[in-house]
Amino acid sequence: MNISAQDTQLMNYDHRSTAREEVLKQHEYTIIKELGQGNSGRVFLVKNPDEDSFVVKEINYRDNKNFNLDAVKKEIDILKNLHHGYIVGYEGSFEDKESGYFYIVSEYCAEGDLFKKMQTQKKKGFFEEKQILDWFVQICLALQCLHENNVLHRDIKPQNVFLTEDGYINLGDFGCSKVLKSADDYATSIVGAELYTSPEIYQNRHNYKSDIWSLGWLIHDLCMLDVWSDIIERRCVHANSLSGTKPEISNTYSNNLQTLIKEMLSCDHHDRPSVDEILAKPFLKDAVNKNKGIPDVLQQSLMKSIRTFDEAYNKHFKNFETSVKEWETTTDSLESIHYKATAGSLTGAVIGAAGGITALVGAILSPFTFGISLIVAGVGIGVGVAGGATGAASNITNSVKQKSLRKSFEKIQQDYKTASEPILNSLKTLRKLLRKITKFNDFVPNSNFDHAQTAWRIGRTTVACITEFITLGMLASFGRIAVQAAGVGRAVAAASGVLSSVLVIADVAFIVKDSREIHQMNQQWRTDDPENVTSPVLKAIAQMRKAHKELCNVLKVIKESREELKKNWPNVAEI
């Protein structure tokens, strides 16, 4: 049978898809959908076990001769440590050596990129200058962080500026970034989007001011959305700028903004302002003050989230503790019933076997003992009946207990779900917010400073004149809470699965006619390691004990999280 080239391509695609899913699964990521494909590889939206969303970029380095894996790994080691509120966070990277693919995991920005925003806005009209200035300052603050760490972005364009669900931007996609050894070094490769590249790029001399040129064109395009209606015209305007002809900007915008854009598009990079000089412009003062801090939307969401968590804690935590305690008690009962049922069944079996042997011996000897052995046989039969009665009584008694126990598990399952879900959901929301807020630590003052002069206000309680602040000390607490709470969801979800499996086990008879079961129970009494036992019932019991231990840790984390929040906000209930 002949296989067409198309069929071969489809089989290769299916194989690659399966291999990709396996690699990501090993790193605890599940693919949700493919977001797109660029020159360097495919991009996917994935989730981890905590239901957090991330972007994974897949790069085929084996077939790409220009891809220097060692150099990229070194750059990523630096870039992933650049924690900044307006920079896409790098979560990590890993390699599939067998297939020759490299994966970069980064923060997911739910609202897409600035280019898509521009395309949508073009149908409605111009952006307001206030909105442009906010984005402009946010990008500049991100670039300031990069340049202070001797990092060039080298590919600033609307497609690499992402919008978060909270409305602020994140500068990302550092696929063309370059880490410089010092501020005087130059990168020597032509990279970046064609319509955003500076004149010195064509001379293989890329420096910090090259990022400023690209940003100048980005802001120009935000102001002149209609320029994209004719790509040829856009190319001509860019080509003319390389020889010194500055592009025109709509009079809809202030002279200050028009002048600054033209300064950023100076052919001589020495004439372009630095990021620090841009942020020092008087007409940007309000935008800088507003954006050089924790975004208002995060502040408001945090206050609401803390209040929701506190309410859920007050209403459900005691019940959560009670259900975990009942979990332990019922597990003990399950193990005890199983032990007694097994022991009773085995005892009855032994007695019955002894009676049967006695009766058989009596019957064999009967012809030779003139009926005396019939008495022996009769005794044996009586013993056998007694043994059967013992085993049956054990089975009946423990079956009744088993049904009662199952009802206990059903009640625990319901109580556990009712008590844990409100706390877990509110803590999950809080954890995600805290992770976002800790990225803005550069804008938060040291707690040793005077609050009235240096702290950034995060909100106001309902009590008049009481203002709360976030300090570096509070951010440290937030970081601990976020890290600790990350495992809470997994533990609670795992415990729910254990409960469901135990309910299935409870529907199966506990009686196991095997003396090894009793021996194993004696050896592994009250174990919490499922790997140490082979019996399905004993495994279920061990899993219950293990889950109980993890839930006790969950209770501890939840309690510690609330105490830290209360320490930072004593009036949390009034927020």
XYZ file of C-alpha atoms in Angstrom, residues 207-557:
351
model
C 22.727 49.145 21.806
C 20.260 50.322 24.467
C 19.125 53.225 22.304
C 18.031 50.696 19.660
C 15.275 49.618 22.049
C 14.280 53.300 22.335
C 13.930 53.578 18.534
C 11.685 50.496 18.445
C 9.593 51.878 21.297
C 9.292 55.204 19.448
C 7.783 53.441 16.457
C 5.464 51.430 18.697
C 4.083 54.608 20.296
C 3.839 56.212 16.855
C 1.674 53.314 15.674
C -0.528 53.565 18.772
C -1.189 57.182 17.794
C -1.563 56.492 14.063
C -3.670 53.340 13.908
C -4.794 54.054 10.352
C -1.223 53.695 9.096
C -1.739 49.930 9.171
C -4.510 50.177 6.593
C -1.780 50.445 3.953
C 1.281 48.301 4.692
C 3.169 49.718 1.709
C 2.759 53.241 3.069
C 3.923 52.026 6.510
C 7.060 50.557 4.929
C 7.762 53.756 3.027
C 7.394 55.892 6.159
C 9.795 53.609 8.032
C 12.303 53.605 5.157
C 12.259 57.424 5.056
C 12.869 57.573 8.826
C 16.112 55.631 8.373
C 17.455 58.564 6.346
C 16.283 61.187 8.844
C 12.725 62.052 7.750
C 10.579 62.020 10.895
C 7.054 60.573 10.594
C 4.019 62.781 11.124
C 1.805 62.313 14.167
C -1.844 63.251 14.524
C -2.621 66.611 16.131
C -5.079 64.678 18.275
C -2.133 64.241 20.626
C -0.175 66.829 22.625
C 2.907 68.586 21.290
C 4.903 67.079 24.160
C 4.097 63.537 23.054
C 4.710 64.314 19.352
C 8.078 65.878 20.157
C 9.171 62.978 22.365
C 8.308 60.399 19.700
C 10.385 62.283 17.134
C 13.301 62.486 19.589
C 13.107 58.715 20.056
C 13.257 58.301 16.253
C 16.486 60.273 15.792
C 18.837 58.506 13.368
C 21.830 59.193 15.601
C 21.332 57.043 18.695
C 23.238 59.600 20.778
C 20.369 62.056 20.195
C 17.733 59.681 21.507
C 16.736 59.976 25.170
C 17.454 57.117 27.554
C 14.684 55.391 29.492
C 15.560 57.398 32.605
C 15.401 60.659 30.632
C 12.012 59.715 29.187
C 10.572 58.926 32.625
C 11.873 62.275 33.899
C 9.838 64.277 31.338
C 7.554 66.717 33.232
C 4.486 65.958 31.124
C 4.791 62.250 32.113
C 4.974 62.951 35.857
C 1.367 61.995 36.620
C 1.567 58.816 34.540
C 4.847 57.839 36.213
C 3.463 58.431 39.706
C 0.382 56.410 38.876
C 2.167 53.446 37.300
C 5.239 53.300 39.500
C 3.303 51.368 42.083
C 0.879 48.524 42.531
C -1.975 48.923 39.983
C -5.243 50.157 41.487
C -7.147 47.182 40.109
C -4.849 44.785 41.984
C -5.183 46.813 45.168
C -8.959 46.699 45.019
C -9.013 42.998 44.110
C -6.652 42.206 46.980
C -8.846 43.904 49.557
C -11.909 42.087 48.256
C -10.045 38.776 48.166
C -8.754 39.130 51.733
C -12.242 39.905 52.968
C -13.727 36.908 51.114
C -11.060 34.589 52.511
C -11.604 35.899 56.035
C -15.363 35.383 55.782
C -14.915 31.845 54.454
C -12.434 31.091 57.236
C -14.738 32.347 59.987
C -17.707 30.450 58.608
C -16.174 27.122 57.599
C -12.778 26.498 59.226
C -14.142 24.852 62.393
C -16.272 22.524 60.285
C -13.243 21.768 58.123
C -11.252 20.810 61.230
C -14.121 18.634 62.465
C -14.430 16.785 59.156
C -10.668 16.099 59.138
C -10.903 14.742 62.705
C -13.856 12.533 61.714
C -11.759 11.399 58.754
C -9.162 10.023 61.183
C -11.751 8.402 63.473
C -13.580 6.704 60.615
C -10.302 5.445 59.137
C -9.530 3.801 62.479
C -12.993 2.223 62.444
C -12.505 0.976 58.887
C -9.237 -0.699 59.806
C -10.660 -2.191 62.992
C -13.724 -3.635 61.241
C -11.597 -5.054 58.466
C -9.268 -6.706 60.978
C -12.109 -8.230 63.007
C -13.966 -9.380 59.916
C -10.870 -11.071 58.524
C -9.977 -12.636 61.857
C -13.549 -13.868 62.408
C -13.736 -15.381 58.971
C -10.411 -17.154 59.378
C -11.344 -18.458 62.848
C -14.580 -19.909 61.498
C -12.724 -21.472 58.615
C -10.144 -23.116 60.928
C -12.822 -24.513 63.274
C -14.841 -25.768 60.326
C -11.798 -27.421 58.791
C -10.938 -29.153 62.096
C -14.516 -30.455 62.396
C -14.462 -31.741 58.846
C -11.227 -33.632 59.376
C -12.584 -35.188 62.603
C -15.779 -36.315 60.870
C -13.815 -37.776 57.961
C -11.508 -39.734 60.272
C -14.526 -41.092 62.201
C -16.208 -42.231 59.003
C -13.064 -44.019 57.768
C -12.526 -45.853 61.072
C -16.192 -46.838 61.500
C -15.939 -50.383 59.945
C -13.065 -51.254 62.245
C -14.267 -49.769 65.532
C -17.808 -51.111 65.465
C -19.497 -47.708 65.562
C -17.370 -46.030 68.206
C -15.852 -43.852 65.471
C -19.345 -42.712 64.528
C -19.331 -40.780 67.761
C -16.083 -39.157 66.616
C -17.670 -38.355 63.256
C -20.672 -36.841 64.993
C -18.427 -34.628 67.095
C -16.560 -33.560 63.975
C -19.781 -32.629 62.228
C -20.841 -30.603 65.259
C -17.510 -28.785 65.316
C -17.777 -28.063 61.593
C -21.250 -26.590 62.001
C -20.005 -24.438 64.898
C -17.095 -23.195 62.767
C -19.430 -22.281 59.934
C -21.704 -20.447 62.357
C -18.733 -18.518 63.752
C -17.647 -17.380 60.266
C -21.207 -16.536 59.236
C -21.844 -14.572 62.433
C -18.618 -12.620 61.828
C -19.621 -11.868 58.232
C -23.145 -10.773 59.179
C -22.011 -8.594 62.101
C -19.324 -6.856 60.097
C -21.537 -6.413 57.048
C -23.896 -4.414 59.250
C -20.968 -2.372 60.549
C -19.710 -1.983 56.996
C -22.980 -0.387 55.861
C -22.885 1.974 58.827
C -19.285 2.846 58.025
C -20.145 3.627 54.430
C -22.761 6.106 55.614
C -20.067 7.712 57.774
C -17.818 8.108 54.748
C -20.646 9.600 52.711
C -21.301 12.135 55.455
C -17.601 13.003 55.745
C -17.389 13.436 51.990
C -20.284 15.891 51.985
C -19.142 17.776 55.110
C -15.585 17.898 53.832
C -16.661 19.333 50.466
C -19.019 21.890 52.041
C -16.372 23.118 54.493
C -13.277 23.019 52.276
C -14.473 24.445 48.956
C -15.275 28.036 50.102
C -11.940 28.291 51.929
C -9.995 26.636 49.125
C -11.532 28.774 46.363
C -10.982 32.043 48.237
C -7.407 31.063 49.101
C -6.756 30.098 45.479
C -7.911 33.540 44.288
C -5.872 35.221 46.997
C -2.762 33.226 46.120
C -2.915 34.271 42.460
C -3.304 37.929 43.419
C -0.404 37.758 45.855
C 1.811 36.280 43.152
C 0.983 39.209 40.876
C 1.520 41.798 43.594
C 4.916 40.442 44.655
C 6.147 41.190 41.105
C 5.827 44.884 41.971
C 8.324 44.695 44.836
C 10.590 47.252 43.125
C 7.884 49.858 43.683
C 7.265 49.010 47.342
C 9.318 50.740 50.052
C 11.238 49.185 52.886
C 9.067 48.840 55.977
C 11.701 50.715 58.004
C 10.901 53.939 56.181
C 8.294 56.475 57.185
C 4.928 55.199 55.941
C 3.518 58.679 55.489
C 6.251 59.614 53.024
C 7.226 56.435 51.221
C 4.614 53.676 51.514
C 2.201 53.045 48.698
C -1.368 53.095 49.853
C -3.206 49.923 48.999
C -6.661 50.707 50.249
C -8.814 52.223 52.938
C -10.889 50.450 55.539
C -14.414 51.453 56.356
C -13.129 52.956 59.568
C -12.510 56.656 58.976
C -8.883 57.787 58.632
C -7.456 54.251 58.839
C -5.188 53.654 55.849
C -3.379 50.404 55.081
C -0.015 50.188 53.345
C 2.007 47.512 51.629
C 5.665 47.369 52.607
C 8.509 45.026 51.738
C 7.834 43.190 54.979
C 4.255 42.579 53.906
C 5.411 41.408 50.481
C 7.626 38.835 52.188
C 4.544 37.564 54.008
C 2.604 37.517 50.743
C 5.345 35.463 49.121
C 5.247 32.905 51.926
C 1.463 32.681 51.754
C 1.518 32.236 47.968
C 4.155 29.493 48.134
C 2.515 27.660 51.027
C -0.953 27.873 49.528
C 0.250 26.504 46.187
C 0.111 22.937 47.487
C -3.194 23.289 49.322
C -5.330 22.771 46.220
C -3.456 19.628 45.224
C -3.746 18.125 48.716
C -7.470 18.828 48.967
C -8.130 17.505 45.454
C -6.106 14.366 46.190
C -8.040 13.829 49.408
C -11.327 14.079 47.495
C -10.104 11.358 45.158
C -9.146 9.158 48.103
C -12.630 9.524 49.579
C -14.266 8.518 46.311
C -12.072 5.423 45.985
C -12.737 4.396 49.581
C -16.486 4.605 48.972
C -16.014 2.109 46.156
C -13.940 -0.148 48.427
C -16.697 0.074 51.047
C -19.099 -1.554 48.600
C -16.919 -4.690 48.440
C -16.977 -7.367 51.165
C -14.141 -6.905 53.639
C -13.783 -10.632 54.309
C -10.578 -11.981 52.775
C -9.956 -15.696 53.299
C -6.217 -15.463 53.436
C -4.096 -15.704 56.572
C -1.507 -13.444 54.919
C -4.017 -10.574 55.272
C -4.013 -10.952 59.070
C -0.239 -11.264 59.116
C 0.164 -8.132 57.013
C -2.228 -6.194 59.221
C -0.204 -7.192 62.278
C 2.993 -6.088 60.563
C 1.634 -2.840 59.088
C -0.925 -1.724 61.657
C -1.992 1.862 61.018
C 0.475 2.510 58.214
C 0.155 5.626 56.040
C 2.290 4.264 53.195
C 0.136 2.560 50.503
C 3.287 1.114 48.892
C 3.975 -1.106 51.920
C 0.799 -3.179 51.493
C -0.711 -5.267 48.706
C -4.331 -5.734 49.774
C -6.726 -3.300 48.025
C -8.527 -2.640 51.305
C -5.311 -2.060 53.233
C -4.070 0.217 50.448
C -7.248 2.264 50.733
C -6.791 2.520 54.508
C -3.143 3.584 54.100
C -4.165 6.204 51.524
C -6.760 7.494 53.975
C -4.091 7.879 56.654
C -1.700 9.557 54.237
C -4.431 11.953 53.084
C -5.317 12.723 56.705
C -1.723 13.671 57.442
C -1.659 15.976 54.395
C -4.981 17.550 55.366
C -3.600 18.320 58.813
C -0.817 20.235 57.042
C -3.446 21.996 54.907
C -5.260 23.150 58.034
C -1.975 24.421 59.401
C -1.171 26.372 56.214
